[in-house]
Coordinates of C-alpha atoms and ligand atoms in Angstrom, one line a residue:
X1 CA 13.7 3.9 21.2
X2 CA 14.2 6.0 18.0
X3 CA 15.7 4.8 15.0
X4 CA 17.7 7.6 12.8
X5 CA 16.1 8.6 9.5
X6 CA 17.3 12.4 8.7
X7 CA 17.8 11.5 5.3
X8 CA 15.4 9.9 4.8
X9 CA 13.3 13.1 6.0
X10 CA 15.1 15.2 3.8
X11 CA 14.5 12.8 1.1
X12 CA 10.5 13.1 2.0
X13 CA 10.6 17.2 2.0
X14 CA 12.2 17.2 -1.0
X15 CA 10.1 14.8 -2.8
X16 CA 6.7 16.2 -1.8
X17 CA 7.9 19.5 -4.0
X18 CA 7.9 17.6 -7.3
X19 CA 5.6 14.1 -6.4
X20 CA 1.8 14.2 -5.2
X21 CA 2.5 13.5 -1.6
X22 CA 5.9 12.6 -1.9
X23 CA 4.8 9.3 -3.4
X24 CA 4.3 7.2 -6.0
X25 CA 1.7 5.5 -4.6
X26 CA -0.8 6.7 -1.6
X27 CA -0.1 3.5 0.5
X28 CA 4.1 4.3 0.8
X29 CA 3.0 7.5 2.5
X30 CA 2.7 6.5 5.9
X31 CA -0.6 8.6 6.1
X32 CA -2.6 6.1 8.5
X33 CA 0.5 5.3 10.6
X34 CA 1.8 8.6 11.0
X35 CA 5.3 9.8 10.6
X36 CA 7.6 9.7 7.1
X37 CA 8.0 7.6 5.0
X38 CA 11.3 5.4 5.2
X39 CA 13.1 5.8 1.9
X40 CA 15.0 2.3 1.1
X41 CA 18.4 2.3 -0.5
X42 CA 18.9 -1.8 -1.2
X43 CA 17.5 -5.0 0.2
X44 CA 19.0 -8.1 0.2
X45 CA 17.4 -11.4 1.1
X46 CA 15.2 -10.5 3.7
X47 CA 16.8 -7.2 4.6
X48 CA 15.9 -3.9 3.3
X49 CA 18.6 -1.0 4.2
X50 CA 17.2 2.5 4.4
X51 CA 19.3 5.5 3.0
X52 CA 20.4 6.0 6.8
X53 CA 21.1 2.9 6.7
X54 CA 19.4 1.2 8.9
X55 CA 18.3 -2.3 8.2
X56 CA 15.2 -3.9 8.5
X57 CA 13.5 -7.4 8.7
X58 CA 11.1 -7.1 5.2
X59 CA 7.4 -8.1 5.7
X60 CA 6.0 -6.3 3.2
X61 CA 8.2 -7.9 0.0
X62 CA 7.2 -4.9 -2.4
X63 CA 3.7 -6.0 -1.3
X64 CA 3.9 -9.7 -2.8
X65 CA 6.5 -9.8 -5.5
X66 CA 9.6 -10.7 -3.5
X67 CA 8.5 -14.1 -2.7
X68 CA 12.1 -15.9 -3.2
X69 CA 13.8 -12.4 -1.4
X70 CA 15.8 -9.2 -2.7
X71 CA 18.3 -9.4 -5.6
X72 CA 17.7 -12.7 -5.8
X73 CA 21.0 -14.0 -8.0
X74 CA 18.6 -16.0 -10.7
X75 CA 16.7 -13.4 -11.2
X76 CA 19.7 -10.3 -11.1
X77 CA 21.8 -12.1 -13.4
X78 CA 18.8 -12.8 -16.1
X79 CA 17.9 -9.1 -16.3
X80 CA 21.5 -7.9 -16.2
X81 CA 21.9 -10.3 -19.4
X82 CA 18.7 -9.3 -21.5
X83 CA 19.0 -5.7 -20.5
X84 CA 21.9 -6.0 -23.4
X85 CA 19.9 -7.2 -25.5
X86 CA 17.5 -4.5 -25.4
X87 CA 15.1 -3.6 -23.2
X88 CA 12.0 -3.6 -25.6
X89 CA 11.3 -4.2 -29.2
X90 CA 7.6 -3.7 -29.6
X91 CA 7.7 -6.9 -31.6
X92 CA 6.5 -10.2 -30.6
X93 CA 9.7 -12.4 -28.7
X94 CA 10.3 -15.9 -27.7
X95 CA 10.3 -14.9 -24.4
X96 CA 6.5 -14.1 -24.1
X97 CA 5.9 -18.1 -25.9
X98 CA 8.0 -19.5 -23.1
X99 CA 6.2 -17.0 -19.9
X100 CA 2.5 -17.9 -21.2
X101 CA 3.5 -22.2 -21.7
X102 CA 4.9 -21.8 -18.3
X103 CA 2.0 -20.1 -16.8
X104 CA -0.4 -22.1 -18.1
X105 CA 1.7 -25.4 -17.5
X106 CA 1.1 -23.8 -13.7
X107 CA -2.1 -22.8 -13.1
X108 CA -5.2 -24.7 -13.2
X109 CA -8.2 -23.9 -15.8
X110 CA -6.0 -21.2 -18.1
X111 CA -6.1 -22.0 -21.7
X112 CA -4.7 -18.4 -23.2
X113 CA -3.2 -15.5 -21.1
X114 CA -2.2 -11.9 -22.2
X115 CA 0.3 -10.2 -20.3
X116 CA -0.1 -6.6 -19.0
X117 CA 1.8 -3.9 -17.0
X118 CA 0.0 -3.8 -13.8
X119 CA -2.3 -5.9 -11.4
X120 CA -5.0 -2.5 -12.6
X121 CA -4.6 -3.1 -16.2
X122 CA -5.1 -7.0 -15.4
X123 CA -7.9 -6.6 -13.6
X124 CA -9.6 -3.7 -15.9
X125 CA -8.8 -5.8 -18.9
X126 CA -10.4 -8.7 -17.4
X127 CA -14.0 -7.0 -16.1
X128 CA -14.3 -5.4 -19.8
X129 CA -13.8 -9.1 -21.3
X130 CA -16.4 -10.2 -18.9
X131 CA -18.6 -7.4 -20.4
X132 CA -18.0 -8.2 -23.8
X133 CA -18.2 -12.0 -23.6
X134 CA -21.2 -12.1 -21.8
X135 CA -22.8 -8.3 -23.1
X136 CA -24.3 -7.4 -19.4
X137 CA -22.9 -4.5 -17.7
X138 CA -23.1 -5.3 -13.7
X139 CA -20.4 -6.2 -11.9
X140 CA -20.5 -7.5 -7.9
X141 CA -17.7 -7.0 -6.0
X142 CA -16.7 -7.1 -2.5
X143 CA -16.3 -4.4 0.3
X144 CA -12.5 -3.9 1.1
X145 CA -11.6 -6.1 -1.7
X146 CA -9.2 -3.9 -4.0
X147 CA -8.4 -4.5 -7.7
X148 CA -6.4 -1.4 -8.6
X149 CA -7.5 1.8 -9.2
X150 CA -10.1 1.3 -12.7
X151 CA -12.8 3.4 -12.1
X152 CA -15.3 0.6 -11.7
X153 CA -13.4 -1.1 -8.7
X154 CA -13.4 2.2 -6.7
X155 CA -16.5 1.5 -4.7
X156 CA -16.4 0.7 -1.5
X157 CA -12.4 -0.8 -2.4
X158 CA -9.6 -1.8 0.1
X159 CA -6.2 -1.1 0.1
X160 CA -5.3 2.5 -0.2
X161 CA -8.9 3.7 -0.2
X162 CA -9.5 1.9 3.2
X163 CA -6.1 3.2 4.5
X164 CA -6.9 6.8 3.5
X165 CA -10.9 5.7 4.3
X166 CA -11.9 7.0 1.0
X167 CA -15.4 6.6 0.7
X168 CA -15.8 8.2 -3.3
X169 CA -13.5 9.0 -5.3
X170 CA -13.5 12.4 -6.8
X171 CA -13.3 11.8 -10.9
X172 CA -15.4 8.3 -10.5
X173 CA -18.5 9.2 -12.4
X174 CA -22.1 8.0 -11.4
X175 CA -21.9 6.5 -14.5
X176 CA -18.8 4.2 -14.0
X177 CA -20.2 3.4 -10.6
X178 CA -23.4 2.8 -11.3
X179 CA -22.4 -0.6 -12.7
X180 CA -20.5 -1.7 -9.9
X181 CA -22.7 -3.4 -6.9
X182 CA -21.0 -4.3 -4.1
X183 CA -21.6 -6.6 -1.2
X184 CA -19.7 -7.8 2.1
X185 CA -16.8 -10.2 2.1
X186 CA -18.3 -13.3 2.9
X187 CA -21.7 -12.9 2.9
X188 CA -22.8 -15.1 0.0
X189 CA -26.8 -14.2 1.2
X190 CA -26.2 -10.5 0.4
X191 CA -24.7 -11.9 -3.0
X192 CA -27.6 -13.9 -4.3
X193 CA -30.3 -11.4 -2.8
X194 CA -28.0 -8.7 -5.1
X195 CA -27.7 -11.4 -8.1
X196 CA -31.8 -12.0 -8.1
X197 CA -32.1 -8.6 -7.6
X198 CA -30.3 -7.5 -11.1
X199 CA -31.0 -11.7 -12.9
X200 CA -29.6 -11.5 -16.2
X201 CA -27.6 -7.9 -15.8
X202 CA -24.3 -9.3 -14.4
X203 CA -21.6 -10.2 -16.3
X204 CA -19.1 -10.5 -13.7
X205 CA -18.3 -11.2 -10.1
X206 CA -14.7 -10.0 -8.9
X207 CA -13.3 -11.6 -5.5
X208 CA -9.8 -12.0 -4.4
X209 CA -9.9 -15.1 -3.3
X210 CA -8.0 -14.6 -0.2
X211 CA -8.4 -10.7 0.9
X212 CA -5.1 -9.2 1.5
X213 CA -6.2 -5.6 1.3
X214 CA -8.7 -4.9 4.0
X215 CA -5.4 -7.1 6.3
X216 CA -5.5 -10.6 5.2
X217 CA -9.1 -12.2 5.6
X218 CA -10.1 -16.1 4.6
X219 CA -13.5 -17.0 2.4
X220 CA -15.3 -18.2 5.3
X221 CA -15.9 -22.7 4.1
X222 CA -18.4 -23.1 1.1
X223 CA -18.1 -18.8 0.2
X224 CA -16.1 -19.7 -2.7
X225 CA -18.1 -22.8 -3.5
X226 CA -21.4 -21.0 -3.4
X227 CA -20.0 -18.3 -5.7
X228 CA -18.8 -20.6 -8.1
X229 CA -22.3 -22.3 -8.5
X230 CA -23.9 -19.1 -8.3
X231 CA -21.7 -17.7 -11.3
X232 CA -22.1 -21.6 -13.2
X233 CA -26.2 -21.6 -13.2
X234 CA -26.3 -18.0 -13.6
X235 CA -24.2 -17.4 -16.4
X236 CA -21.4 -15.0 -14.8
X237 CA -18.1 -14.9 -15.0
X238 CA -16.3 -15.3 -12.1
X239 CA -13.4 -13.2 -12.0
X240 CA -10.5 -14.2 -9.2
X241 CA -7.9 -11.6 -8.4
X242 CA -5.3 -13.3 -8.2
X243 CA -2.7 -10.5 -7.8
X244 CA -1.7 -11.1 -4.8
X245 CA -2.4 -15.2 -4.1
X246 CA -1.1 -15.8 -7.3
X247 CA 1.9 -17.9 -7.0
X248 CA 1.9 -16.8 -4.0
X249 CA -0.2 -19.6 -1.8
X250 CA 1.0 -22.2 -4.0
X251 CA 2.7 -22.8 -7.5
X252 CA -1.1 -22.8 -8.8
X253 CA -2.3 -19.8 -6.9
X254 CA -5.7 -19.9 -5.0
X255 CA -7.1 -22.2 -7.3
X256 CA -4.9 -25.0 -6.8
X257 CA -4.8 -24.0 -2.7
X258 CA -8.5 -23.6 -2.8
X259 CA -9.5 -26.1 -5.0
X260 CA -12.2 -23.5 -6.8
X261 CA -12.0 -22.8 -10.3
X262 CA -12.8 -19.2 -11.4
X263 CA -13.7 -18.5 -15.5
X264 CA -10.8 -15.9 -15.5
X265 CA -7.8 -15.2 -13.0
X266 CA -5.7 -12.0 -12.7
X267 CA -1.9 -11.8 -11.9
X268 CA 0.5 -9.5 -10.5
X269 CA 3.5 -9.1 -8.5
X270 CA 5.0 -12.4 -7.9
X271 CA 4.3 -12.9 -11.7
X272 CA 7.1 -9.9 -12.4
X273 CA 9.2 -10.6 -9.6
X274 CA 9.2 -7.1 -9.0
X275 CA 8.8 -6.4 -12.7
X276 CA 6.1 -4.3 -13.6
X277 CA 4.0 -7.0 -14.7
X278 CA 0.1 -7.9 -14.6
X279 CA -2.1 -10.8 -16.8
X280 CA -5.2 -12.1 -16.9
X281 CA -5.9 -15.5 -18.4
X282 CA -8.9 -18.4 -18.4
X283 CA -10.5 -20.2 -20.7
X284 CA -10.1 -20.2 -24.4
X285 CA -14.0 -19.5 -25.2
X286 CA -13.8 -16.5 -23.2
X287 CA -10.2 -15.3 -24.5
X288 CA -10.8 -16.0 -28.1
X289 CA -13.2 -12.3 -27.6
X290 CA -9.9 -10.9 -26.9
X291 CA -8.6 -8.5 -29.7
X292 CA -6.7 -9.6 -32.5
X293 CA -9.1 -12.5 -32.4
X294 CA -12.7 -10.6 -30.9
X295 CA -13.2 -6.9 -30.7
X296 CA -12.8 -7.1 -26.7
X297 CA -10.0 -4.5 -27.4
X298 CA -6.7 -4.7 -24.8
X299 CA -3.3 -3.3 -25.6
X300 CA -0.1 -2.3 -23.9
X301 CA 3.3 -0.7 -25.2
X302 CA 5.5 -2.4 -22.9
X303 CA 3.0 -5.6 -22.5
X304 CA 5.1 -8.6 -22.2
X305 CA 8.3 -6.4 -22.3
X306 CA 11.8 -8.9 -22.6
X307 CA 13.0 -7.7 -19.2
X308 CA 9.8 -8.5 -16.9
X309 CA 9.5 -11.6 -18.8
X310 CA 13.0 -13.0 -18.5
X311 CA 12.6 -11.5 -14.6
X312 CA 8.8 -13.3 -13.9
X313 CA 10.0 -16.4 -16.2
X314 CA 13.2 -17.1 -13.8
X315 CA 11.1 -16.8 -10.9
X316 CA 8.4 -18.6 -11.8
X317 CA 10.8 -21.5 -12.7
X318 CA 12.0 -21.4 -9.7
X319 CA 8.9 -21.4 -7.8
X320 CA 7.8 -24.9 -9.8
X321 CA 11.1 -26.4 -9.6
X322 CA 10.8 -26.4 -5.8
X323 CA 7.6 -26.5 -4.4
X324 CA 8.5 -27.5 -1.2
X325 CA 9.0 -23.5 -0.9
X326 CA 5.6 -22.9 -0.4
X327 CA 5.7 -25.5 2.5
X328 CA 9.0 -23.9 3.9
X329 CA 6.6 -20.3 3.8
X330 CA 4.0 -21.9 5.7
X331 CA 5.6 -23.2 8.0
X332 CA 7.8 -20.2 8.7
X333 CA 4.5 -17.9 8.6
X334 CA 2.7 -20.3 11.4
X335 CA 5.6 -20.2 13.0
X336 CA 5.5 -16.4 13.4
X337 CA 1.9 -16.2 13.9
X338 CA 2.2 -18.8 17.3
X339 CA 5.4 -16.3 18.4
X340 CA 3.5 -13.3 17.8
X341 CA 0.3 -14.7 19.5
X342 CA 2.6 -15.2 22.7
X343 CA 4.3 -12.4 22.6
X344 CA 0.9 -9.8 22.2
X345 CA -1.2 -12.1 24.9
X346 CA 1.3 -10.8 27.5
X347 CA -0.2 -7.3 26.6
X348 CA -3.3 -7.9 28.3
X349 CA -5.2 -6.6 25.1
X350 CA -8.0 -8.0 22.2
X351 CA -6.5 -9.0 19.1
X352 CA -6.5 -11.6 16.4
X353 CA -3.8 -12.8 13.9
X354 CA -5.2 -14.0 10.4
X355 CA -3.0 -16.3 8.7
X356 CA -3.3 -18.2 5.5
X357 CA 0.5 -19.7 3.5
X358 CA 2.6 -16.7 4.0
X359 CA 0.2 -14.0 4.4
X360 CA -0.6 -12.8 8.1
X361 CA -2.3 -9.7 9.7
X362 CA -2.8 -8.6 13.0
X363 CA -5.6 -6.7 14.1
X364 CA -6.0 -5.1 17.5
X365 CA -10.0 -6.3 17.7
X366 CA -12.0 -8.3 20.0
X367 CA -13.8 -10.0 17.7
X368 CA -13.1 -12.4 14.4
X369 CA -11.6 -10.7 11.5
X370 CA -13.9 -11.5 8.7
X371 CA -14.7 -8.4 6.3
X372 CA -14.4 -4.7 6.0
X373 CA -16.7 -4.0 8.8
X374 CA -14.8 -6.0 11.3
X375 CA -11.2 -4.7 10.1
X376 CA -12.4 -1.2 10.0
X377 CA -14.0 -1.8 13.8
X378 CA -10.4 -3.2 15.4
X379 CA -8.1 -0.7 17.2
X380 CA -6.3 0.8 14.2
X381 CA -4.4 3.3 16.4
X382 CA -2.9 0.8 18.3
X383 CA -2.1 -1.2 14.9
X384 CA 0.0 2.4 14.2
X385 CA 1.5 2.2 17.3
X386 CA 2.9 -1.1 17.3
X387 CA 3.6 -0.3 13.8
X388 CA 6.3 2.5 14.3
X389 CA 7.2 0.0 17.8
X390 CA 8.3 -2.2 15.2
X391 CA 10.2 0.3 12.7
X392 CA 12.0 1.5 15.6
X393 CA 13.3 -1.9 16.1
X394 CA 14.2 -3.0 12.7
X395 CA 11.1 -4.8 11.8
X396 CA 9.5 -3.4 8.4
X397 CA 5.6 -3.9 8.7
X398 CA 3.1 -2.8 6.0
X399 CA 2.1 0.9 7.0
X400 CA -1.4 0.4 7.2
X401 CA -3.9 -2.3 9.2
X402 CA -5.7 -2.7 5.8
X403 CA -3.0 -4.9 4.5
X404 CA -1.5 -8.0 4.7
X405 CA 2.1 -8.9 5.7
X406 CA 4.2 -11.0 2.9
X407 CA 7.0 -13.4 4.2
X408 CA 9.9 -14.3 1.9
X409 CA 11.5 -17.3 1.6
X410 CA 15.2 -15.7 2.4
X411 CA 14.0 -15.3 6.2
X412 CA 15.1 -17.3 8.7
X413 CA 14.2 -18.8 11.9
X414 CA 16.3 -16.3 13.5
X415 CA 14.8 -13.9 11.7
X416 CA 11.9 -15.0 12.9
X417 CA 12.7 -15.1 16.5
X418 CA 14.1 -11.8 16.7
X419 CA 10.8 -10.4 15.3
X420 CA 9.3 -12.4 18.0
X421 CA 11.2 -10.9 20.8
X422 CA 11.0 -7.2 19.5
X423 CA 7.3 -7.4 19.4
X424 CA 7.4 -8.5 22.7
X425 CA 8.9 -5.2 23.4
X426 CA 6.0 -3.4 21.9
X427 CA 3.4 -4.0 24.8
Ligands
KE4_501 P1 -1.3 -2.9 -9.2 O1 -2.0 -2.1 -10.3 O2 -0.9 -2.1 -8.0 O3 -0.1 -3.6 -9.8 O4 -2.3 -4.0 -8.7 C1 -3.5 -3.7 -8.2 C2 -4.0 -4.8 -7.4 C3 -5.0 -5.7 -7.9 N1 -5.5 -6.7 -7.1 C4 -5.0 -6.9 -5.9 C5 -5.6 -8.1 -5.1 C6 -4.0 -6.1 -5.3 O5 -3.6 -6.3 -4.1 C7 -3.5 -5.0 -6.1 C8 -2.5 -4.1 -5.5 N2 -2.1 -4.2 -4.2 C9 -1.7 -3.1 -3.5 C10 -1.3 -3.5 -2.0 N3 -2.4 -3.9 -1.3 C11 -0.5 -2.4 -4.2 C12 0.3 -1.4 -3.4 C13 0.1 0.0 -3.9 O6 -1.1 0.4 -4.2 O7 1.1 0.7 -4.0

């Protein structure tokens, strides 16, 4: 079964003669799936319609933001409105007041946040606080785990670098690596072996506290625990990336789902509502180093710009008004991972289906999921294959095995069962 994309191919040549790859960002390009990537015209709900147009069941929600669905009315009409009003001023608004008391009237353990452009500039901003605050240079973080593209998180990263299996990236100098250590996902014995191995050097542990970028992968009982007293009686901050679990696994993020408090949390995505938006946030003796008030210097032109604030603030309102969404994505996401498991035992081959909220992978592998080595050891061709199985049939997976599937809230159980049945047909 093929699914028509000519213009969408024509789209592709002609982008690659003006954009590195054709892309805006390496993971769009299809590279580790094969084929060309499908160039989207609108989305609605849970459907995205390509400029053939085609339409297709979303699983990959912008990668996180579109947790509600597309053009979601709140959200539409509060941008069409403020756009009038300007689309930046470069002055403080009432609008950034309202997004931070919301925030932290969300999240656990945040006294101040700053808002940024990015999940990068979130995460960045957050390891050179960490630095400051603390004055040690080290920073542990975990193989597969990705935290945008700052040179320090380039070791050993997920994401992208996984899909494209960069092992070094060109332009990363020994000397912004050399800081970085890194250990597996999981493995808290590698992390204290690394911590009394460099006592008194680290300032700053990064983890996302669900992986979604190596597919999605759960702290193993007591990892996040053991980091958290590790980071308490050693004096390091622990740093959770929150970009993607962030509002995301509950109206609190991973620290309300998890029940583990980090010293400073990252945000992204569902925080814009497909805004470009990032933050970082935690507790006021660590923020106060943050410049105007330290000299932990941090800035951004478009930082807390009107339109991703009145976009993330309408979401976000939404998303504590009715909690019972993040029950509703649950339950719809177990649902899907039971059909699924049905439908692939049929096939007579290994796999395993990870599954935490609404994020789910599926790895062709014979043996637990549970850190870069075992993602990077499943079947990843057969991932592709069932990948472009899917595409063919209308259902839009994320184009890599090193990522995890998003549901939105717009799906339905029909939905559902139709993504159910067409994977059947994928054996
Ligand atoms: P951005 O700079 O892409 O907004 O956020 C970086 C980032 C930080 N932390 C986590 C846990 C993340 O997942 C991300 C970005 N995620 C990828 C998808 N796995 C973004 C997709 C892309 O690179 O185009």
């Amino acid at each position: 079964m093929t699914t028509k994309r000519e213009r969408s191919s024509s789209l592709f040549q002609r982008a690659q003669k003006t954009i590195p790859g054709g892309v805006n960002s390496p993971v769009r390009a299809f590279r580790s799936v094969g084929g060309e990537p499908v160039f989207m015209k609108k989305a609605s709900g849970t459907y995205l319609y390509d400029v053939d147009g085609n339409r297709y069941i979303d699983y990959i929600a912008s990668w996180g933001p579109m947790i509600l669905g597309h053009a979601y009315a709140p959200v539409v009409e509060a941008i069409q409105e403020y756009a009038a009003y300007s689309t930046s001023f470069g002055t403080p608004t009432e609008l950034e007041i309202d997004m931070a008391e919301l925030i932290c009237s969300m999240v656990p353990n945040v006294d101040l946040i700053r808002m940024v452009s990015s999940g990068t500039e979130a995460c960045m901003s957050a390891l050179r606080l960490a630095r400051g605050y603390t004055g040690k240079n080290k920073l542990i973080k975990f193989e597969g785990n990705y935290h945008g593209h700052a040179d320090a998180f380039l070791v050993k990263a997920g994401s992208g670098l996984a899909t494209l299996n960069i092992q070094t990236v060109p332009g990363v100098t020994a000397g912004a690596a050399m800081d970085t250590l890194t250990c597996a996902y999981n493995d808290i014995a590698a992390v204290k072996k690394i911590v009394a191995a460099h006592k008194g050097d680290v300032a700053a542990i990064i983890v996302e506290p669900v992986a979604g970028n190596m597919g999605c992968i759960l702290p193993a009982p007591g990892f996040l625990e053991s980091l958290r007293e590790i980071c308490t009686e050693e004096g390091i901050v622990l740093i959770f990336d929150e970009v993607m679990t962030g509002f995301r696994l509950a109206a609190g993020g991973a620290q309300e789902y998890l029940k583990v408090n980090a010293d400073l949390v990252t945000y992204g995505k569902v925080i814009g509502a497909g805004m470009p938006v990032g933050a970082f946030g935690g507790r006021r003796e660590i923020m106060e180093h943050i410049a105007p008030l330290g000299n932990v210097y941090q800035a951004g032109t478009l930082s807390g710009n009107p339109i991703a604030m009145i976009a993330g603030y309408t979401l976000l309102k939404e998303l504590k008004a009715k909690p019972s969404i993040y029950e509703s994505l649950a339950a719809k996401t177990a649902y899907l991972k039971t059909g699924l498991e049905k439908a692939i035992a049929d096939w007579q081959e290994p796999f395993v289906i990870n599954q935490v909220g609404s994020m789910i992978s599926v790895h062709f592998s014979k043996e637990p999921v549970v850190d870069f080595a075992t993602a990077s050891a499943a079947n990843n061709g057969r991932f592709s294959r069932f990948f472009h199985s899917m595409l063919d049939r209308g259902i839009y997976l994320p184009p890599s095995a090193f990522e995890s599937w998003f549901l939105n809230d717009a799906i339905s159980y029909e939905d559902l069962d139709e993504t159910i049945r067409k994977c059947g047909e994928c054996g």
